[in-house]
Coordinates of C-alpha atoms and ligand atoms in Angstrom, one line a residue:
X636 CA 0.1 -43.8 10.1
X637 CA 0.9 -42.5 13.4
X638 CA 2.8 -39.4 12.8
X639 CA 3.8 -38.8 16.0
X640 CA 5.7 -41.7 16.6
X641 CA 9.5 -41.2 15.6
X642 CA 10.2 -44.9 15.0
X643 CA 7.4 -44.9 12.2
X644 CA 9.0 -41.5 10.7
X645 CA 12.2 -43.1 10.8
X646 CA 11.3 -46.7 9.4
X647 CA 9.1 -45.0 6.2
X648 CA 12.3 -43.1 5.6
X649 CA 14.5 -45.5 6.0
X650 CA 12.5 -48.1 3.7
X651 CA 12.6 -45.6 0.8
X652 CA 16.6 -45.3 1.0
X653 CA 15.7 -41.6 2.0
X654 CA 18.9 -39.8 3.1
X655 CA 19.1 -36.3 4.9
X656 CA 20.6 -33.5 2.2
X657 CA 22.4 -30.8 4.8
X658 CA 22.5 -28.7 1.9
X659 CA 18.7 -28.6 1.7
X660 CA 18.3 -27.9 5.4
X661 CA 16.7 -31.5 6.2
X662 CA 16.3 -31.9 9.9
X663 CA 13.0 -33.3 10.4
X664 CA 11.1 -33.1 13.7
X665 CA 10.4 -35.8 15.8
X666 CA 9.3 -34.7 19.3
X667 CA 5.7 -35.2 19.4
X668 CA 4.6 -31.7 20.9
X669 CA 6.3 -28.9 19.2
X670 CA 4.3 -29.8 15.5
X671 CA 1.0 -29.3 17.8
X672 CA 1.9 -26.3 19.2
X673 CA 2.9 -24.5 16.2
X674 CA -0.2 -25.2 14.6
X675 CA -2.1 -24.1 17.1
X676 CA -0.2 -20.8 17.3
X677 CA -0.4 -20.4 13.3
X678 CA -4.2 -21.3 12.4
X679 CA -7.8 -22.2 13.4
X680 CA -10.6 -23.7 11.0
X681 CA -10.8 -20.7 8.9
X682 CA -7.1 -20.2 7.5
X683 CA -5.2 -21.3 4.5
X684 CA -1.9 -22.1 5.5
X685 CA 1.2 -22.0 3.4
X686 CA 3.8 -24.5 4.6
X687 CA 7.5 -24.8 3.4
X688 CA 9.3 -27.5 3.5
X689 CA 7.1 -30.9 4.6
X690 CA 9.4 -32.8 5.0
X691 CA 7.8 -36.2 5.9
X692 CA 5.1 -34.2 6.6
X693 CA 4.6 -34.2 10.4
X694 CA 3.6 -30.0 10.6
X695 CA 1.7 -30.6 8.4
X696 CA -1.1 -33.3 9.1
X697 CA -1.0 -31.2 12.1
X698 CA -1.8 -27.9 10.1
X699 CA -4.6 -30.1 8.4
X700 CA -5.6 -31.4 11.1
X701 CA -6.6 -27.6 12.3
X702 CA -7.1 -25.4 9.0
X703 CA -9.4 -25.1 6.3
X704 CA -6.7 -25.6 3.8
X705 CA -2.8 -26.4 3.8
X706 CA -0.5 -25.7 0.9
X707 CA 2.6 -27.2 0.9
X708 CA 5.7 -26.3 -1.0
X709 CA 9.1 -28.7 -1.1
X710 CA 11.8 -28.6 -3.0
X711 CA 12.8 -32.6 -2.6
X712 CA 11.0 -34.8 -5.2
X713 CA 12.8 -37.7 -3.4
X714 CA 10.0 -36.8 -0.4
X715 CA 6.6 -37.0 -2.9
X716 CA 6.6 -40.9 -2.2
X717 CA 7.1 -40.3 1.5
X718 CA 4.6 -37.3 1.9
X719 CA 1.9 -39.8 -0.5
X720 CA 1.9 -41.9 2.6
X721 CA 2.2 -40.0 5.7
X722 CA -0.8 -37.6 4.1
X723 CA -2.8 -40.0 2.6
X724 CA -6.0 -39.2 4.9
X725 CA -5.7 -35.8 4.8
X726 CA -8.4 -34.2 1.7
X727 CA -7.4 -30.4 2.3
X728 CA -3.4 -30.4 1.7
X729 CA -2.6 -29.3 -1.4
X730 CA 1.7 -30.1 -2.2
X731 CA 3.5 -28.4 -4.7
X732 CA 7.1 -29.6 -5.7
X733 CA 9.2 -26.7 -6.3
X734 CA 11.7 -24.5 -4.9
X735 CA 9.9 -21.6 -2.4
X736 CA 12.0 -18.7 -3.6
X737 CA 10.8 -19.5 -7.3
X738 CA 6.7 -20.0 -6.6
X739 CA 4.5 -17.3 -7.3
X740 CA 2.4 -16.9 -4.0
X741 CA 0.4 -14.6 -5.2
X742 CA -0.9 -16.7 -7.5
X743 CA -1.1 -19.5 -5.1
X744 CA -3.2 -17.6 -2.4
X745 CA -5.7 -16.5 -5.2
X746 CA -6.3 -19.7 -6.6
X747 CA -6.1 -22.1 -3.0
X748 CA -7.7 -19.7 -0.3
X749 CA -10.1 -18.0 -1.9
X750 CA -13.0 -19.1 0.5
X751 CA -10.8 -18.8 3.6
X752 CA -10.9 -15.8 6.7
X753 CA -7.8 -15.5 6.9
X754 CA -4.0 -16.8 5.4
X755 CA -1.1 -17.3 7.5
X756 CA 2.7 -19.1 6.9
X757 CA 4.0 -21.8 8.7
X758 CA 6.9 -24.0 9.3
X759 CA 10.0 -25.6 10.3
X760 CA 12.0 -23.8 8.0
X761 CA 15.4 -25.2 6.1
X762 CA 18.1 -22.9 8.2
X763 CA 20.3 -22.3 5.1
X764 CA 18.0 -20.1 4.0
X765 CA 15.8 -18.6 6.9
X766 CA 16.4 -14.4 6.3
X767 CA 15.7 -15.1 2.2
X768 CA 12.3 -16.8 2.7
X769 CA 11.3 -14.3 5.6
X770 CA 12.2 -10.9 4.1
X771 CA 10.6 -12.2 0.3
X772 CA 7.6 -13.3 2.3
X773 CA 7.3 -9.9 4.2
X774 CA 8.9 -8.0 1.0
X775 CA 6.1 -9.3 -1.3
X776 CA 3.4 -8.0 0.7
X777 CA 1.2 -10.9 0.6
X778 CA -2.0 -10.9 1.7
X779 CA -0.9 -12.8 5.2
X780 CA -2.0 -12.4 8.8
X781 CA 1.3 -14.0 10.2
X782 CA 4.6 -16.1 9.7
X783 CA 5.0 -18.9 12.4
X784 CA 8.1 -20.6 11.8
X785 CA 11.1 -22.5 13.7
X786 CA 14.1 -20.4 13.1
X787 CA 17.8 -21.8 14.5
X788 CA 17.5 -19.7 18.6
X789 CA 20.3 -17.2 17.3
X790 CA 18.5 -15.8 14.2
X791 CA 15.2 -15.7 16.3
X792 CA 16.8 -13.7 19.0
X793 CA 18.1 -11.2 15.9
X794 CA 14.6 -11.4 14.3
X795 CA 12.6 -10.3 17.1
X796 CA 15.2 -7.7 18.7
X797 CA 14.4 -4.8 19.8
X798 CA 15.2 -2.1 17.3
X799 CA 18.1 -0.1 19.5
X800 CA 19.3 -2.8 20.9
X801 CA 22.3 -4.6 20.7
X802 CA 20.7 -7.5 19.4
X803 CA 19.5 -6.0 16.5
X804 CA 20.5 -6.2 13.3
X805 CA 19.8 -4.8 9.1
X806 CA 17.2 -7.7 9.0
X807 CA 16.1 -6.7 13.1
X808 CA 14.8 -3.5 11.1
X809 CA 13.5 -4.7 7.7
X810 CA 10.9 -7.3 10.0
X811 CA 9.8 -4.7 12.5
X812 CA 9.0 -2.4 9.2
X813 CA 6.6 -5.2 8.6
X814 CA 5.8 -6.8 11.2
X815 CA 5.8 -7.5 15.4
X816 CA 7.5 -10.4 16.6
X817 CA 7.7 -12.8 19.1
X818 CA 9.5 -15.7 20.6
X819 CA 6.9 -18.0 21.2
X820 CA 9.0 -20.8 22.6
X821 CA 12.4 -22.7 22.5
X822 CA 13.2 -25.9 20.8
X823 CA 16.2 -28.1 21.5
X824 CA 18.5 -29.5 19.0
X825 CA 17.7 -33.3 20.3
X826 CA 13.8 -32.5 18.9
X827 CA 14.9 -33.4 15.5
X828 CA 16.1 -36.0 13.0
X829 CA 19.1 -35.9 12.7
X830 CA 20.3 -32.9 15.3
X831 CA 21.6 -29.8 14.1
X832 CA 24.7 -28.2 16.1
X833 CA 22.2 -25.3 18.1
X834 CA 19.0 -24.9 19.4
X835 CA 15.9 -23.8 17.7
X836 CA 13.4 -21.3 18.3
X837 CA 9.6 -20.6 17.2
X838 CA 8.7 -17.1 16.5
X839 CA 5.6 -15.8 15.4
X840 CA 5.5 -12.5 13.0
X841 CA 2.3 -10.7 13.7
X842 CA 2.2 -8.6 9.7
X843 CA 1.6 -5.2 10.1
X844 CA -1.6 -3.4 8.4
X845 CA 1.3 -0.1 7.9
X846 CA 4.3 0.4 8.7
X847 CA 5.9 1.6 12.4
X848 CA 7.5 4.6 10.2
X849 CA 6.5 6.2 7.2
X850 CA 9.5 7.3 4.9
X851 CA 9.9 9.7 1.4
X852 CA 12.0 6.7 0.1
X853 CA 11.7 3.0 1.0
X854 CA 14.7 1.8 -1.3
X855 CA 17.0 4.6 0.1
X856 CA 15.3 3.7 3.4
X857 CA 16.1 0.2 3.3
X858 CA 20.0 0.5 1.8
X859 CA 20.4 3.0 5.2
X860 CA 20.0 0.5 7.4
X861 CA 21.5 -2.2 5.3
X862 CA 24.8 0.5 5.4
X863 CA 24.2 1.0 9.0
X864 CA 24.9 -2.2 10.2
X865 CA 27.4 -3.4 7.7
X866 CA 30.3 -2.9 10.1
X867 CA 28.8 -3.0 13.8
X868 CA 32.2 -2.0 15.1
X869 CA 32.5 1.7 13.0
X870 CA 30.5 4.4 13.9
X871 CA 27.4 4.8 11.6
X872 CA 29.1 8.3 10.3
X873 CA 32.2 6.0 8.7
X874 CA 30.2 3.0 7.7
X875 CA 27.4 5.1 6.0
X876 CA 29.6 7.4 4.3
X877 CA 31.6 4.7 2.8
X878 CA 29.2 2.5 1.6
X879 CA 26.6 4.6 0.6
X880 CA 29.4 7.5 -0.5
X881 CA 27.5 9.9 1.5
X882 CA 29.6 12.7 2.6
X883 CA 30.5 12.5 6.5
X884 CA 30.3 16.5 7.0
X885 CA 26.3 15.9 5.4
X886 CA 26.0 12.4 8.3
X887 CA 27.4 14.7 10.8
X888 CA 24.7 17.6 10.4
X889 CA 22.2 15.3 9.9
X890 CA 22.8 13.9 12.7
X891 CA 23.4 16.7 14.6
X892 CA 20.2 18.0 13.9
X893 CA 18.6 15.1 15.3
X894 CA 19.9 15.2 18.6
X895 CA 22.7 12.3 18.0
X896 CA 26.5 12.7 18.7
X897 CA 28.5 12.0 15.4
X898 CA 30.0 8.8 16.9
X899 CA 26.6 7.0 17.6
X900 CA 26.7 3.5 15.9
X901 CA 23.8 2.0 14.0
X902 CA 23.0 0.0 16.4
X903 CA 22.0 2.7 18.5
X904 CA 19.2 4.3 16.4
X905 CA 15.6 3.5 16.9
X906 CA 13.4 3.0 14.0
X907 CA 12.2 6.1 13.8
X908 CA 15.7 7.7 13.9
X909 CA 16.6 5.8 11.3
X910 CA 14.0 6.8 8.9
X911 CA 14.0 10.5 9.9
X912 CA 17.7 10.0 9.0
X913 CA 16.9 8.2 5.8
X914 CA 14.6 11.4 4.7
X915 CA 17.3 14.1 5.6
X916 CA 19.6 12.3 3.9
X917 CA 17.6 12.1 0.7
Ligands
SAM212 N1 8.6 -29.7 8.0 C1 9.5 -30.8 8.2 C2 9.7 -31.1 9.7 O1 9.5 -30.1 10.5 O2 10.1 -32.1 10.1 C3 10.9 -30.6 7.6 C4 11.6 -29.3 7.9 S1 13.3 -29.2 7.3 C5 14.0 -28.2 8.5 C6 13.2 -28.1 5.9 C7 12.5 -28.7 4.7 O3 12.5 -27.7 3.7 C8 13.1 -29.9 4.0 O4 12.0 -30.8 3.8 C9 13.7 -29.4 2.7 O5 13.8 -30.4 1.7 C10 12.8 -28.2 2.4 N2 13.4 -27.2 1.6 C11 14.7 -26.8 1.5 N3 14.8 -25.8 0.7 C12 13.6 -25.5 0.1 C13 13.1 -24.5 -0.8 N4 13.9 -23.6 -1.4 N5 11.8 -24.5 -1.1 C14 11.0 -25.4 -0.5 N6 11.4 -26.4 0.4 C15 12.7 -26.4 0.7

């Protein structure tokens, strides 16, 4: 079946009495050269991909098409008929019918990629839940290489910020402890089945081997900058003190001590201010 052909996609849906779920984050790619490119920027013929999401599968006969092995996970068991088709002459995609933030990957990469160089993540993922799946998949500290996925253009923009810029946000900081990334390349809404209201983006997380910063507490570290950011219009004095009950006149030396005026906002803080923060603080 010729995958790259919308009318197909749309026909073998269509023929099944498939409809789209919004509430599973079901807009389906159809132009022909963003699958390519994305597996291309996610794997070579020595990884074991992870995919989430298939879909009708169009990522992935392109991720098979390049890797040694592709595992899939989707949630919809209205898609297994679909996928059964559109995969049929693929021999190295292995799907798994279940919900992402329930599978044990662990488990998964030991028993799937055993004989491959190197594992990576990608895929077009369902926008509903786009920060969850990226911060369990950087929080579990898998044995990955990098996360390729097509995010909606706003939360890409936030994910690869700059930490200290105006762009950044709680997760902004919680990725670049993990990882580098980058905007690899825009997507427009009229690239997919149905369209959603914005334009996408495809960012690749490069995982780091340690982190940027090294901190005395990485739960305390974490609720910081969780705190930090919870009100972008407060300074971080008021915002920090009344969320984490911290005293201000404790902020206020801290951040004294540091260099920083007592009305800097989160925002404002590098990564390693926030961490050297984080550790006079605790
Ligand atoms: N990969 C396909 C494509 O690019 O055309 C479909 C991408 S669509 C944006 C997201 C997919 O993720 C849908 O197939 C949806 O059913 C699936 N999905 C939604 N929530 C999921 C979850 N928690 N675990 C696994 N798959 C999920």
């Amino acid at each position: 079946m010729q995958l790259s052909d919308s009318t197909s996609i749309r026909r073998l849906l269509e023929s099944g009495g498939f409809t789209f779920k919004k509430s599973l984050g079901q807009n389906f790619l159809i132009d022909p050269t963003v699958c390519p490119a994305m597996a291309e920027a996610a794997c070579d013929e020595q990884t074991g991909v992870i995919e989430i999401g298939p879909g009708a599968g169009v990522l992935t006969a392109e991720l098979a098409k390049r890797a040694k092995r592709v595992v899939s996970i989707e949630l919809d068991e209205r898609l297994r008929p679909v996928l059964k088709k559109t995969l049929s002459g693929f021999d190295n995609i292995h799907l798994i019918f279940a919900d992402v933030m329930k599978t044990d990957l662990k488990k998964v990469i030991a028993e799937e990629f055993a004989d491959c160089k190197k594992i990576t993540v990608c895929a077009n993922l369902p926008y509903y839940i786009t920060s969850p799946i990226i911060m369990m998949l950087l929080e579990e500290r898998l044995p990955i290489e990098s996360i390729t996925v097509m995010v909606q253009k706003e939360a890409a923009e936030r994910l690869c910020a700059e930490v200290g810029s105006r762009a950044a946000g709680a997760v902004t900081v919680a990725v670049r402890y993990y990882a580098k990334g980058e905007i690899l390349f825009s997507v427009p809404s009229g690239s997919f089945m149905p369209p959603p209201k914005v334009d996408s983006a495809v960012i690749k997380l490069n995982i780091c081997d340690t982190p940027p910063v090294s901190v005395k507490d990485e739960k305390r570290f974490f609720s910081l900058v969780k705190a930090a950011f919870a009100q972008r219009r407060k300074t971080l004095c008021n915002t920090v003190s009344n969320t984490l009950k911290v005293e201000k006149s404790v902020l206020q030396n801290a951040l004294s001590e540091m260099g920083l005026e007592a009305t800097v906002r989160g925002e404002a803080l590098t990564i390693e201010q926030l961490a050297e923060l984080s550790d006079r603080l605790w």
